[in-house]
Coordinates of C-alpha atoms and ligand atoms in Angstrom, one line a residue:
M683 CA 8.0 -12.1 -35.5
A684 CA 10.9 -14.1 -36.8
V685 CA 11.1 -17.8 -35.8
G686 CA 14.5 -17.3 -34.2
S687 CA 13.1 -14.6 -31.9
I688 CA 10.2 -16.9 -30.8
G689 CA 12.8 -19.5 -29.8
K690 CA 14.8 -16.9 -27.9
A691 CA 11.8 -15.6 -26.1
A692 CA 10.7 -19.1 -25.2
R693 CA 14.2 -19.9 -23.8
A694 CA 14.2 -16.7 -21.8
A695 CA 10.8 -17.6 -20.4
V696 CA 11.9 -21.0 -19.2
A697 CA 15.1 -19.5 -17.8
W698 CA 13.1 -17.1 -15.6
R699 CA 10.8 -19.8 -14.2
P700 CA 12.2 -20.0 -10.7
E701 CA 11.9 -16.2 -10.2
K702 CA 8.4 -16.3 -11.6
R703 CA 7.3 -19.1 -9.2
V704 CA 8.5 -17.2 -6.1
T705 CA 7.0 -14.0 -7.3
A706 CA 3.7 -15.7 -8.0
A707 CA 3.8 -17.2 -4.6
F708 CA 4.2 -13.7 -3.0
L709 CA 1.4 -12.3 -5.1
V710 CA -1.1 -15.0 -4.8
T711 CA -0.7 -15.3 -1.0
G712 CA -1.1 -11.6 -0.7
L713 CA -4.3 -11.7 -2.8
L714 CA -5.7 -14.6 -0.8
A715 CA -5.2 -12.5 2.4
L716 CA -7.0 -9.7 0.6
L717 CA -9.9 -12.0 -0.4
V718 CA -10.5 -12.9 3.3
G719 CA -10.1 -9.3 4.4
A720 CA -12.2 -7.8 1.6
L721 CA -15.1 -10.2 2.2
L722 CA -15.4 -8.7 5.6
G723 CA -15.5 -5.2 4.1
P724 CA -19.2 -5.3 3.2
F725 CA -20.1 -6.1 6.8
Q726 CA -18.1 -3.1 7.9
A727 CA -19.9 -0.9 5.4
L728 CA -23.3 -2.3 6.4
N729 CA -22.4 -1.5 10.0
Y730 CA -21.9 2.2 8.9
G731 CA -25.3 1.8 7.2
D732 CA -26.7 1.0 10.6
V733 CA -27.2 -2.7 9.6
N734 CA -25.7 -5.2 11.9
L735 CA -25.0 -8.5 10.1
Y736 CA -22.2 -9.5 12.4
R737 CA -24.6 -11.6 14.3
Y738 CA -24.7 -13.9 11.3
L739 CA -20.9 -14.5 11.5
P740 CA -20.7 -17.0 14.3
F741 CA -16.9 -17.4 13.9
L742 CA -16.4 -13.7 14.9
K743 CA -17.1 -12.5 18.4
S744 CA -17.6 -8.9 17.5
Y745 CA -17.4 -6.1 14.9
Y746 CA -14.0 -5.3 16.4
Q747 CA -12.6 -8.7 15.7
G748 CA -13.8 -8.5 12.1
L749 CA -12.3 -5.0 11.8
T750 CA -8.9 -6.2 13.1
L751 CA -8.9 -9.0 10.6
H752 CA -10.0 -6.6 7.8
G753 CA -7.3 -4.0 8.6
V754 CA -4.4 -6.4 9.2
L755 CA -5.1 -8.6 6.2
N756 CA -5.8 -5.8 3.7
A757 CA -3.6 -3.0 4.8
L758 CA -0.6 -4.8 6.3
V759 CA -0.5 -8.3 4.8
F760 CA -1.7 -8.0 1.3
T761 CA 0.4 -5.0 0.5
T762 CA 3.6 -6.4 2.0
F763 CA 3.3 -9.7 0.1
F764 CA 2.5 -8.0 -3.1
N765 CA 5.2 -5.4 -2.9
C766 CA 7.9 -8.0 -2.1
G767 CA 6.9 -10.0 -5.1
V768 CA 7.0 -7.1 -7.6
L769 CA 9.9 -5.1 -6.1
I770 CA 12.4 -7.9 -6.7
Y771 CA 10.9 -9.3 -9.9
F772 CA 10.8 -6.2 -11.9
P773 CA 14.4 -5.2 -11.2
A774 CA 15.6 -8.7 -11.9
R775 CA 14.0 -8.7 -15.3
E776 CA 15.0 -5.2 -16.1
L777 CA 18.6 -5.8 -15.2
E778 CA 18.5 -9.3 -16.6
M779 CA 20.2 -10.5 -13.4
R780 CA 19.2 -13.4 -11.2
P781 CA 18.3 -12.7 -7.6
S782 CA 19.0 -15.4 -5.1
V783 CA 15.9 -17.6 -5.4
P784 CA 16.5 -19.7 -2.3
W785 CA 16.8 -16.4 -0.3
L786 CA 13.5 -15.2 -1.7
W787 CA 11.8 -18.5 -0.8
L788 CA 13.2 -18.2 2.7
S789 CA 11.8 -14.7 3.0
Y790 CA 8.5 -15.9 1.7
G791 CA 8.5 -18.7 4.3
V792 CA 9.3 -16.3 7.1
M793 CA 6.5 -14.0 5.9
V794 CA 4.0 -16.9 5.7
F795 CA 4.9 -18.1 9.1
G796 CA 4.4 -14.6 10.5
L797 CA 1.0 -14.4 8.8
V798 CA -0.1 -17.7 10.2
L799 CA 1.0 -16.7 13.8
S800 CA -0.8 -13.4 13.8
G801 CA -3.7 -14.8 11.8
I802 CA -4.3 -17.5 14.5
A803 CA -4.0 -14.8 17.2
I804 CA -6.7 -12.7 15.6
W805 CA -8.9 -15.6 14.7
T806 CA -9.0 -16.9 18.3
N807 CA -10.0 -13.4 19.5
S808 CA -6.9 -13.0 21.6
S809 CA -5.8 -9.9 19.8
T810 CA -8.7 -7.7 18.8
V811 CA -6.5 -4.6 18.9
M812 CA -7.1 -3.2 15.3
Y813 CA -4.3 -2.8 12.8
T814 CA -2.8 0.0 14.8
F815 CA -2.5 -2.1 18.0
Y816 CA -2.3 0.9 20.4
P817 CA -1.3 -0.1 23.9
P818 CA -2.7 -0.4 26.5
L819 CA -4.9 -2.7 24.4
Q820 CA -2.9 -5.9 24.6
G821 CA -2.8 -8.7 22.1
S822 CA -1.1 -12.0 22.4
W823 CA 2.6 -12.4 21.8
G824 CA 1.8 -14.5 18.7
F825 CA 0.1 -11.5 17.1
Y826 CA 3.1 -9.1 17.6
T827 CA 5.7 -11.8 16.8
G828 CA 3.8 -12.7 13.6
L829 CA 3.7 -9.1 12.4
A830 CA 7.3 -8.6 13.3
L831 CA 8.2 -11.6 11.2
V832 CA 6.2 -10.2 8.2
V833 CA 8.3 -7.0 8.5
V834 CA 11.6 -9.0 8.9
A835 CA 10.8 -10.9 5.8
S836 CA 10.1 -7.7 3.8
L837 CA 13.5 -6.4 5.0
M838 CA 15.1 -9.6 3.7
V839 CA 13.6 -8.9 0.3
A840 CA 14.7 -5.3 0.5
F841 CA 18.3 -6.6 1.1
E842 CA 18.1 -8.6 -2.0
V843 CA 16.8 -5.7 -4.1
V844 CA 19.6 -3.4 -2.9
R845 CA 22.2 -6.2 -3.4
L846 CA 21.0 -6.8 -7.0
R847 CA 21.3 -3.1 -7.8
A848 CA 24.8 -2.9 -6.3
R849 CA 26.0 -5.9 -8.3
W850 CA 24.7 -4.3 -11.5
R851 CA 26.4 -1.0 -10.7
R852 CA 29.7 -2.8 -10.1
E853 CA 29.4 -4.5 -13.5
N854 CA 28.2 -1.3 -15.3
P855 CA 30.4 1.5 -14.0
G856 CA 29.4 5.0 -15.2
K857 CA 25.9 4.0 -16.1
A858 CA 22.7 5.2 -14.3
T859 CA 20.5 2.5 -12.8
P860 CA 17.6 1.7 -15.1
I861 CA 14.5 3.4 -13.9
V862 CA 12.4 0.5 -12.6
T863 CA 15.3 -0.8 -10.6
F864 CA 16.1 2.7 -9.3
M865 CA 12.5 3.2 -8.2
S866 CA 12.3 -0.3 -6.6
A867 CA 15.6 0.2 -4.7
A868 CA 14.5 3.7 -3.6
T869 CA 11.2 2.3 -2.3
M870 CA 12.9 -0.5 -0.4
L871 CA 15.5 1.9 1.1
M872 CA 12.7 4.2 2.2
W873 CA 11.0 1.2 3.8
V874 CA 14.2 0.1 5.6
L875 CA 14.4 3.4 7.4
A876 CA 10.6 3.8 7.9
S877 CA 10.2 0.3 9.4
M878 CA 12.6 1.0 12.3
G879 CA 9.8 2.6 14.5
I880 CA 7.6 -0.4 14.4
V881 CA 10.5 -2.8 14.8
V882 CA 11.6 -1.0 18.0
E883 CA 8.0 -0.7 19.2
V884 CA 7.2 -4.4 18.7
V885 CA 10.5 -6.0 19.6
V886 CA 11.6 -3.9 22.5
F887 CA 8.2 -3.2 24.0
L888 CA 5.1 -5.1 22.8
I889 CA 6.5 -8.7 22.5
P890 CA 8.2 -8.6 26.0
W891 CA 5.0 -6.9 27.5
S892 CA 2.6 -9.4 26.0
A893 CA 4.8 -12.3 27.0
G894 CA 4.8 -11.0 30.6
W895 CA 8.5 -10.2 30.7
I896 CA 7.9 -6.5 31.4
Q897 CA 4.9 -5.1 33.3
G898 CA 4.1 -1.9 31.5
V899 CA 4.3 0.0 28.2
D900 CA 4.1 3.7 27.8
P901 CA 1.2 4.3 25.3
Q902 CA 2.5 7.7 24.2
L903 CA 5.9 6.3 23.3
A904 CA 4.4 3.3 21.6
R905 CA 2.1 5.5 19.5
T906 CA 5.0 7.7 18.5
L907 CA 7.1 4.7 17.4
F908 CA 4.0 3.3 15.6
W909 CA 3.4 6.5 13.6
F910 CA 7.1 6.8 12.8
T911 CA 6.4 3.8 10.6
G912 CA 2.7 4.2 10.2
H913 CA 2.9 7.3 8.0
P914 CA 5.7 6.3 5.6
I915 CA 4.3 2.8 5.3
V916 CA 1.6 4.4 3.2
Y917 CA 4.3 5.2 0.6
F918 CA 5.6 1.7 0.8
W919 CA 2.1 0.7 -0.3
L920 CA 1.8 3.5 -2.9
L921 CA 5.2 3.4 -4.6
P922 CA 4.9 0.1 -6.4
A923 CA 1.7 1.6 -7.9
Y924 CA 3.7 4.6 -8.9
I925 CA 6.3 2.4 -10.5
S926 CA 3.5 1.0 -12.7
W927 CA 2.1 4.5 -13.4
Y928 CA 5.5 5.9 -14.4
A929 CA 7.1 2.9 -16.0
F930 CA 4.4 0.8 -17.4
I931 CA 1.3 3.0 -18.1
P932 CA 3.1 5.1 -20.7
K933 CA 3.6 2.0 -22.9
Q934 CA 0.2 0.6 -22.0
S935 CA -1.4 3.8 -23.3
G936 CA 0.9 4.0 -26.4
G937 CA 2.8 7.0 -25.0
E938 CA 6.1 7.5 -23.4
L939 CA 7.4 8.7 -20.0
T940 CA 7.7 12.4 -20.6
S941 CA 10.3 13.0 -17.9
D942 CA 12.6 10.4 -16.6
T943 CA 14.4 12.9 -14.4
L944 CA 11.2 14.2 -12.7
A945 CA 10.1 10.6 -12.1
R946 CA 13.4 9.8 -10.3
M947 CA 13.2 13.1 -8.4
A948 CA 9.8 12.2 -7.1
F949 CA 11.2 8.9 -5.6
V950 CA 14.2 10.7 -4.0
M951 CA 11.7 13.2 -2.5
F952 CA 9.7 10.3 -1.0
M953 CA 12.9 8.9 0.5
L954 CA 13.6 12.2 2.2
F955 CA 10.2 13.5 3.1
S956 CA 8.2 10.4 4.0
T957 CA 9.5 9.5 7.4
P958 CA 10.0 12.7 9.3
V959 CA 6.3 13.6 9.3
G960 CA 4.5 10.8 11.3
F961 CA 3.4 13.2 14.0
H962 CA 0.5 14.4 11.7
H963 CA -1.3 11.3 13.1
Q964 CA -0.8 12.6 16.6
F965 CA -2.2 16.1 16.3
T966 CA -4.6 15.4 19.2
D967 CA -2.0 13.5 21.3
P968 CA -0.8 15.0 24.5
G969 CA 3.0 15.3 25.2
I970 CA 4.0 16.7 21.9
P971 CA 4.4 20.5 21.8
G972 CA 1.8 22.5 19.8
G973 CA 4.5 24.4 17.9
W974 CA 6.1 21.1 16.8
K975 CA 2.7 19.9 15.5
L976 CA 2.5 23.0 13.3
V977 CA 6.0 22.4 11.9
Q978 CA 4.8 18.8 11.2
N979 CA 1.8 20.2 9.3
I980 CA 4.2 22.2 7.1
L981 CA 6.6 19.3 6.6
T982 CA 3.7 17.1 5.6
F983 CA 2.9 19.5 2.7
F984 CA 6.4 18.7 1.4
V985 CA 5.6 15.1 1.0
V986 CA 2.6 16.1 -1.2
I987 CA 5.0 17.6 -3.8
P988 CA 6.2 14.3 -5.3
S989 CA 2.6 13.2 -5.7
L990 CA 1.7 16.4 -7.4
L991 CA 4.7 15.9 -9.7
T992 CA 3.5 12.4 -10.4
A993 CA 0.0 13.7 -11.3
F994 CA 1.4 15.9 -14.0
T995 CA 4.1 13.6 -15.4
V996 CA 1.8 10.6 -15.6
T997 CA -1.0 12.6 -17.2
S998 CA 1.3 14.1 -19.8
S999 CA 2.8 10.7 -20.6
M1000 CA -0.7 9.3 -21.2
E1001 CA -1.6 12.4 -23.3
V1002 CA 1.2 11.6 -25.6
G1003 CA -0.2 8.1 -26.1
A1004 CA -3.8 9.4 -26.6
R1005 CA -2.6 12.0 -29.2
N1006 CA -0.6 9.3 -31.0
R1007 CA -3.9 7.5 -31.3
G1008 CA -5.6 10.5 -32.9
G1009 CA -6.8 12.2 -29.8
R1010 CA -7.6 15.9 -30.2
G1011 CA -8.6 19.0 -28.2
L1012 CA -7.9 20.2 -24.7
L1013 CA -9.6 17.2 -23.1
G1014 CA -10.9 15.3 -26.1
W1015 CA -7.8 13.1 -26.1
V1016 CA -9.0 11.4 -22.8
G1017 CA -11.5 9.4 -24.9
K1018 CA -8.8 8.0 -27.0
L1019 CA -7.1 6.2 -24.1
P1020 CA -7.4 2.4 -24.2
W1021 CA -10.4 2.3 -21.8
G1022 CA -11.3 -1.2 -23.1
D1023 CA -8.1 -2.6 -21.7
A1024 CA -8.9 -3.8 -18.1
S1025 CA -5.3 -3.4 -16.9
F1026 CA -5.1 0.2 -18.1
A1027 CA -8.6 1.2 -17.1
A1028 CA -8.2 -0.2 -13.6
Q1029 CA -5.1 1.9 -13.1
V1030 CA -6.4 5.2 -14.5
L1031 CA -9.5 4.8 -12.3
A1032 CA -7.2 4.2 -9.4
M1033 CA -5.4 7.5 -10.3
I1034 CA -8.7 9.4 -10.4
S1035 CA -9.6 8.1 -7.0
F1036 CA -6.2 9.4 -5.7
I1037 CA -7.0 12.9 -6.8
F1038 CA -9.7 12.9 -4.1
G1039 CA -7.7 10.7 -1.7
G1040 CA -4.8 13.1 -1.9
A1041 CA -7.0 16.2 -1.5
G1042 CA -8.4 14.6 1.6
G1043 CA -4.9 14.0 2.9
I1044 CA -4.0 17.6 2.5
V1045 CA -7.1 18.5 4.6
L1046 CA -6.0 16.0 7.2
A1047 CA -2.5 17.3 7.3
S1048 CA -3.8 20.7 8.2
F1049 CA -3.6 21.0 12.0
N1050 CA -6.7 23.1 12.4
L1051 CA -8.9 21.0 10.0
N1052 CA -7.6 17.7 11.3
V1053 CA -9.2 18.2 14.8
Q1054 CA -12.6 18.5 13.1
V1055 CA -12.5 15.0 11.8
H1056 CA -9.8 13.1 13.6
N1057 CA -11.1 9.7 14.8
T1058 CA -14.3 10.1 12.8
A1059 CA -15.5 8.1 9.8
F1060 CA -13.7 10.6 7.6
I1061 CA -10.4 8.8 8.2
P1062 CA -11.5 5.4 6.7
G1063 CA -13.2 7.5 4.0
H1064 CA -9.7 8.9 3.2
F1065 CA -7.8 5.7 3.3
H1066 CA -10.2 3.6 1.1
I1067 CA -9.5 5.9 -1.8
T1068 CA -5.7 5.9 -1.1
V1069 CA -4.6 2.4 -0.1
G1070 CA -8.0 0.9 -0.9
T1071 CA -8.3 2.2 -4.4
A1072 CA -5.2 4.1 -5.7
V1073 CA -3.0 1.2 -4.6
T1074 CA -5.3 -1.8 -4.6
L1075 CA -7.0 -1.1 -7.9
T1076 CA -3.6 -0.4 -9.5
F1077 CA -2.4 -3.8 -8.2
F1078 CA -5.5 -5.4 -9.7
G1079 CA -4.7 -3.7 -13.0
M1080 CA -1.1 -5.0 -12.8
T1081 CA -2.3 -8.5 -12.1
F1082 CA -4.3 -8.5 -15.3
W1083 CA -1.1 -8.8 -17.3
L1084 CA 1.3 -10.0 -14.6
I1085 CA -0.5 -13.2 -13.6
P1086 CA -0.7 -14.3 -17.2
H1087 CA 2.9 -13.3 -17.6
L1088 CA 4.0 -15.3 -14.6
T1089 CA 1.9 -18.4 -15.0
G1090 CA 1.6 -18.7 -18.8
R1091 CA -2.2 -18.8 -18.5
K1092 CA -4.6 -16.6 -20.4
L1093 CA -6.4 -13.9 -18.6
F1094 CA -9.9 -15.3 -17.7
S1095 CA -12.6 -13.0 -19.2
P1096 CA -11.1 -9.6 -19.9
R1097 CA -14.6 -8.3 -19.9
L1098 CA -15.2 -9.4 -16.3
A1099 CA -11.9 -7.9 -15.4
L1100 CA -13.1 -4.6 -16.7
W1101 CA -16.3 -4.9 -14.7
S1102 CA -14.3 -5.7 -11.6
A1103 CA -12.3 -2.5 -12.1
W1104 CA -15.3 -0.3 -12.6
T1105 CA -17.4 -1.8 -9.7
W1106 CA -14.4 -1.5 -7.4
F1107 CA -14.0 2.2 -8.4
V1108 CA -17.6 3.1 -8.2
G1109 CA -18.0 1.2 -4.9
M1110 CA -15.0 2.8 -3.3
M1111 CA -15.9 6.3 -4.5
L1112 CA -19.4 5.9 -3.0
F1113 CA -17.9 4.5 0.2
A1114 CA -15.7 7.5 0.4
V1115 CA -18.5 9.9 -0.1
G1116 CA -20.6 8.2 2.6
M1117 CA -17.7 8.0 5.1
H1118 CA -16.3 11.5 4.6
W1119 CA -19.8 12.9 5.0
Q1120 CA -20.5 10.8 8.1
G1121 CA -17.2 12.0 9.5
L1122 CA -18.2 15.6 9.0
L1123 CA -21.4 14.8 11.0
G1124 CA -19.3 13.5 13.9
V1125 CA -19.8 9.8 13.4
P1126 CA -16.8 8.1 15.0
R1127 CA -14.6 5.6 13.2
R1128 CA -14.1 2.1 14.6
A1129 CA -17.5 2.1 16.3
W1130 CA -20.1 -0.7 16.2
I1131 CA -22.8 1.9 15.5
S1132 CA -25.2 -0.7 14.3
N1133 CA -25.2 -2.3 17.7
M1134 CA -25.7 0.7 20.0
L1135 CA -27.3 0.5 23.5
P1136 CA -31.0 1.0 23.4
G1137 CA -31.2 4.6 24.6
L1138 CA -28.4 5.7 22.2
Q1139 CA -29.7 4.3 18.9
N1140 CA -30.6 7.6 17.4
T1141 CA -27.4 9.4 18.2
Y1142 CA -26.4 9.7 14.6
A1143 CA -29.9 10.2 13.1
S1144 CA -28.6 13.2 11.1
A1145 CA -26.3 10.9 9.2
H1146 CA -29.0 8.8 7.6
V1147 CA -28.3 9.8 4.0
P1148 CA -24.6 9.1 4.1
Q1149 CA -25.3 5.9 6.0
V1150 CA -27.4 4.7 3.1
I1151 CA -24.7 5.7 0.6
T1152 CA -22.1 3.7 2.6
M1153 CA -24.4 0.7 2.8
I1154 CA -25.0 0.7 -1.0
S1155 CA -21.3 1.0 -1.6
G1156 CA -20.7 -2.1 0.5
I1157 CA -23.0 -4.1 -1.7
I1158 CA -21.3 -2.9 -4.9
L1159 CA -17.9 -3.7 -3.4
F1160 CA -19.1 -7.2 -2.6
L1161 CA -19.8 -7.7 -6.3
A1162 CA -16.4 -6.2 -7.2
V1163 CA -14.7 -8.8 -5.0
I1164 CA -16.6 -11.6 -6.6
F1165 CA -15.8 -10.3 -10.1
Y1166 CA -12.1 -9.8 -9.4
F1167 CA -11.5 -13.1 -7.7
T1168 CA -13.4 -14.9 -10.3
V1169 CA -11.0 -13.5 -12.9
L1170 CA -8.0 -14.3 -10.7
F1171 CA -8.9 -17.9 -9.9
G1172 CA -10.2 -18.3 -13.4
T1173 CA -6.8 -17.4 -14.7
L1174 CA -4.8 -19.4 -12.2
F1175 CA -6.8 -22.5 -12.9
S1176 CA -7.3 -21.9 -16.6
S1177 CA -6.3 -24.7 -19.0
R1178 CA -5.8 -22.1 -21.7
R1179 CA -2.1 -21.9 -21.9
I1180 CA -0.3 -19.0 -23.7
E1181 CA 3.4 -18.9 -24.5
E1182 CA 5.2 -17.7 -21.4
D1183 CA 6.5 -14.2 -21.8
S1184 CA 4.1 -13.6 -24.7
V1185 CA 2.7 -11.1 -22.3
A1186 CA 5.8 -9.0 -22.0
I1187 CA 6.6 -6.6 -19.1
P1188 CA 5.7 -3.2 -20.5
F1189 CA 9.1 -1.7 -19.7
P1190 CA 9.7 1.8 -21.0
E1191 CA 11.9 2.3 -24.1
Y1192 CA 15.5 3.2 -23.2
R1193 CA 17.0 6.0 -25.2
G1194 CA 20.4 4.6 -24.5
N1195 CA 22.0 8.0 -23.9
E1196 CA 24.7 8.6 -21.3
P1197 CA 23.1 9.7 -18.1
D1198 CA 23.0 13.4 -17.6
R1199 CA 24.2 15.2 -14.5
A1200 CA 20.9 15.3 -12.8
T1201 CA 20.3 11.6 -13.3
R1202 CA 23.8 10.9 -11.9
V1203 CA 23.2 12.9 -8.8
L1204 CA 19.7 11.3 -8.3
D1205 CA 21.3 7.9 -8.7
R1206 CA 23.3 8.2 -5.5
L1207 CA 20.7 6.4 -3.5
G1208 CA 23.2 5.7 -0.6
M1209 CA 23.7 9.4 -0.1
W1210 CA 20.0 10.2 -0.2
F1211 CA 19.4 7.4 2.3
W1212 CA 21.9 8.8 4.8
L1213 CA 20.5 12.2 4.3
A1214 CA 17.0 10.8 5.1
V1215 CA 18.4 9.2 8.2
A1216 CA 19.8 12.6 9.3
L1217 CA 16.4 14.3 8.7
V1218 CA 14.6 11.6 10.7
C1219 CA 17.0 12.1 13.6
V1220 CA 16.3 15.8 13.6
A1221 CA 12.6 15.2 13.4
Y1222 CA 12.3 12.5 16.0
L1223 CA 15.2 12.5 18.4
P1224 CA 14.1 15.5 20.5
T1225 CA 10.7 14.0 21.1
L1226 CA 11.7 10.4 21.4
V1227 CA 14.6 11.1 23.9
G1228 CA 12.1 12.8 26.2
M1229 CA 9.6 10.0 25.9
F1230 CA 12.2 7.3 26.5
T1231 CA 13.4 9.0 29.6
H1232 CA 10.0 9.7 31.0
Q1233 CA 8.1 6.4 30.5
V1234 CA 4.9 5.7 32.3
G1235 CA 4.3 2.0 31.9
L1236 CA 0.7 0.8 31.8
P1237 CA -0.5 -2.8 32.2
G1238 CA -2.4 -4.4 29.3
L1239 CA -6.1 -4.1 28.8
R1240 CA -8.5 -6.5 27.2
L1241 CA -11.7 -4.6 26.4
W1242 CA -13.3 -7.1 24.0
Ligands
HAS2612 FE1 -3.2 9.6 4.5 C1 -4.4 9.1 7.7 C2 -2.4 12.8 5.3 C3 -1.6 10.0 1.4 C4 -3.3 6.2 3.9 N1 -3.8 7.9 5.6 C5 -4.3 8.0 6.8 C6 -4.6 6.6 7.2 C7 -4.3 5.8 6.2 C8 -3.7 6.6 5.2 C9 -4.4 4.3 6.1 O1 -2.1 14.5 7.8 C10 -5.3 6.2 8.5 C11 -4.4 5.8 9.6 C12 -5.1 5.4 10.8 O2 -5.6 4.3 10.8 O3 -5.3 6.2 11.7 N2 -2.3 11.1 3.5 C13 -2.0 12.3 4.0 C14 -1.4 13.2 3.0 C15 -1.2 12.4 1.9 C16 -1.7 11.1 2.2 C17 -1.0 14.6 3.2 N3 -2.6 8.3 3.0 C18 -2.0 8.7 1.8 C19 -1.7 7.5 1.0 C20 -2.2 6.5 1.7 C21 -2.7 7.0 2.9 C22 -1.0 7.5 -0.3 C23 -2.2 5.0 1.4 C24 -1.6 4.5 0.4 N4 -3.4 10.7 6.1 C25 -3.0 12.0 6.3 C26 -3.2 12.5 7.6 C27 -3.8 11.4 8.3 C28 -3.9 10.3 7.3 C29 -2.9 13.7 8.2 C30 -4.2 11.3 9.8 C31 -5.6 11.6 10.0 C32 -6.0 11.5 11.4 O4 -6.4 12.5 12.0 O5 -6.0 10.4 12.0 C33 -0.5 12.8 0.6 O6 0.6 11.9 0.4 C34 -1.4 12.9 -0.5 C35 -0.8 13.5 -1.8 C36 -1.5 13.1 -3.0 C37 -1.9 13.9 -4.0 C38 -2.7 13.4 -5.1 C39 -1.9 13.3 -6.4 C40 -2.8 12.6 -7.5 C41 -2.3 11.7 -8.4 C42 -3.3 11.1 -9.3 C43 -3.2 11.9 -10.6 C44 -4.3 11.5 -11.5 C45 -4.1 11.2 -12.8 C46 -5.3 10.7 -13.6 C47 -2.8 11.2 -13.5 C48 -1.6 15.3 -4.0 C49 -0.9 11.3 -8.4 C50 -5.6 11.6 -14.8 C51 -6.8 11.0 -15.4 C52 -7.0 11.0 -16.7 C53 -8.2 10.3 -17.2 C54 -6.0 11.4 -17.7
CU2613 CU1 0.2 10.0 7.4

């Protein structure tokens, strides 16, 4: 590398320091939340192995309190912090445009404040309502307000992402948005629309109800508003991982993104199809017509399409890389992928887990199959290989280059990083086998089965084999947590400095051509957003209007 270019890179690195700091703050806070949540995971798994270690956790009153902490911190808090960090940082670097750093710090502050409020509420056992917080279970106002603030803060970041893209478009008329920015803005716009259900649920109903200003809340209406957000939120978690798979993995594997247009199309499909299908979480709920549930089953299959597209595009992009490295044969090329690179391996293992997670999702979306396993251990089995692995393990893989990039510190022990990826993958796959299997045998989800009343202890005797599998998975995952966080803290506190930006963001190569017609149409994110709003109105208004006008308010219950 020429001396001049080192100087230039170093100057660029210093110039981006404020953005790096705030991004690192989002990421590290999210990962700390994950650490606390994930350390409770083995206790959950052991519960499903019929071993009750909760009695050794004096600071928790019950399995249910632990489960609430686990779900809120891992699924809601970790993901939101992480996404907000990367979804603004990557576009800023790709466009080479500064976001408003004070605004981002303000968003971060609001999010942390929200986390503290809801964290205190759960910790003091005032809000053991699980991460779905279905009424009439009633948490404290601090719990709901805290979560609302986390969402508000994420919308503040979304605003900045959309603003940055708009500024770039004004300064670059006629050009198509670069792909990472396009994907980030599409993800945030999807989230803006998707979050409205939970915003209405929490602000209009749950906060006033828990503060005593209104006496009752209609559980059916609240559940519907919850799942309005609760389904598409899974794509808010997933799409930053997809950004990495589409935009960064090709370079990391030595290949190239084989279709820019298909990649953009997948994101537009997510904007359109994610939100109108939340009813597939309510197949067993009363008050929603059976015919409508069947339509929702079919609509849910639409949202599978962009993931299937992703599977093929991402695989072919990696195949190009592997063949460049001398890979041969129908499948022989797989061995030529850079499996020794922890960042790459973690993400491909995450993808493999998602083949099974996605297949399980298709089973669950099928109205008639869903009733077999709804509310059983099958469901946590499903989501630990979607959000728990496809997303989380991808995020781990990203941090293996991103944390050194942001902090200018060398990755601590790449070998341990590789170990953490494999143990997480093996642990989660085993967990999934155990939980899906238990679900098929009728073991309920969210049940303290290791602490059953004396006469009931043998209720699930037929599930002993999957119980043992689940228990073993919990122990492997405990090791994975130790390995991963040793790498993370080892890096953060390392004294081994590297030149900042010497770990570059693996952006795709741009061909520099004028955008074709398809790209231009796909780039009209505003239009797609409003079309998505229209689809959501068609899907939700008929049911919601009926529910709003026939509310049956129930007082709060505290069953813990
Ligand atoms: Fe789900 C319940 C349906 C995806 C998360 N889901 C949940 C819950 C969570 C969750 C948290 O229809 C529980 C909520 C609760 O607490 O009650 N889910 C689906 C469907 C999909 C799906 C149809 N889910 C996700 C994702 C999640 C997630 C993503 C988190 C991030 N889910 C359901 C349903 C329920 C449900 C019902 C309600 C169940 C009930 O009864 O309560 C689809 O989006 C899945 C499409 C995915 C694919 C896979 C594509 C594969 C790819 C990898 C390719 C591999 C490569 C590797 C490239 C079709 C992209 C190649 C390897 C080499 C070595 C080269
Ligand atoms: Cu869903």
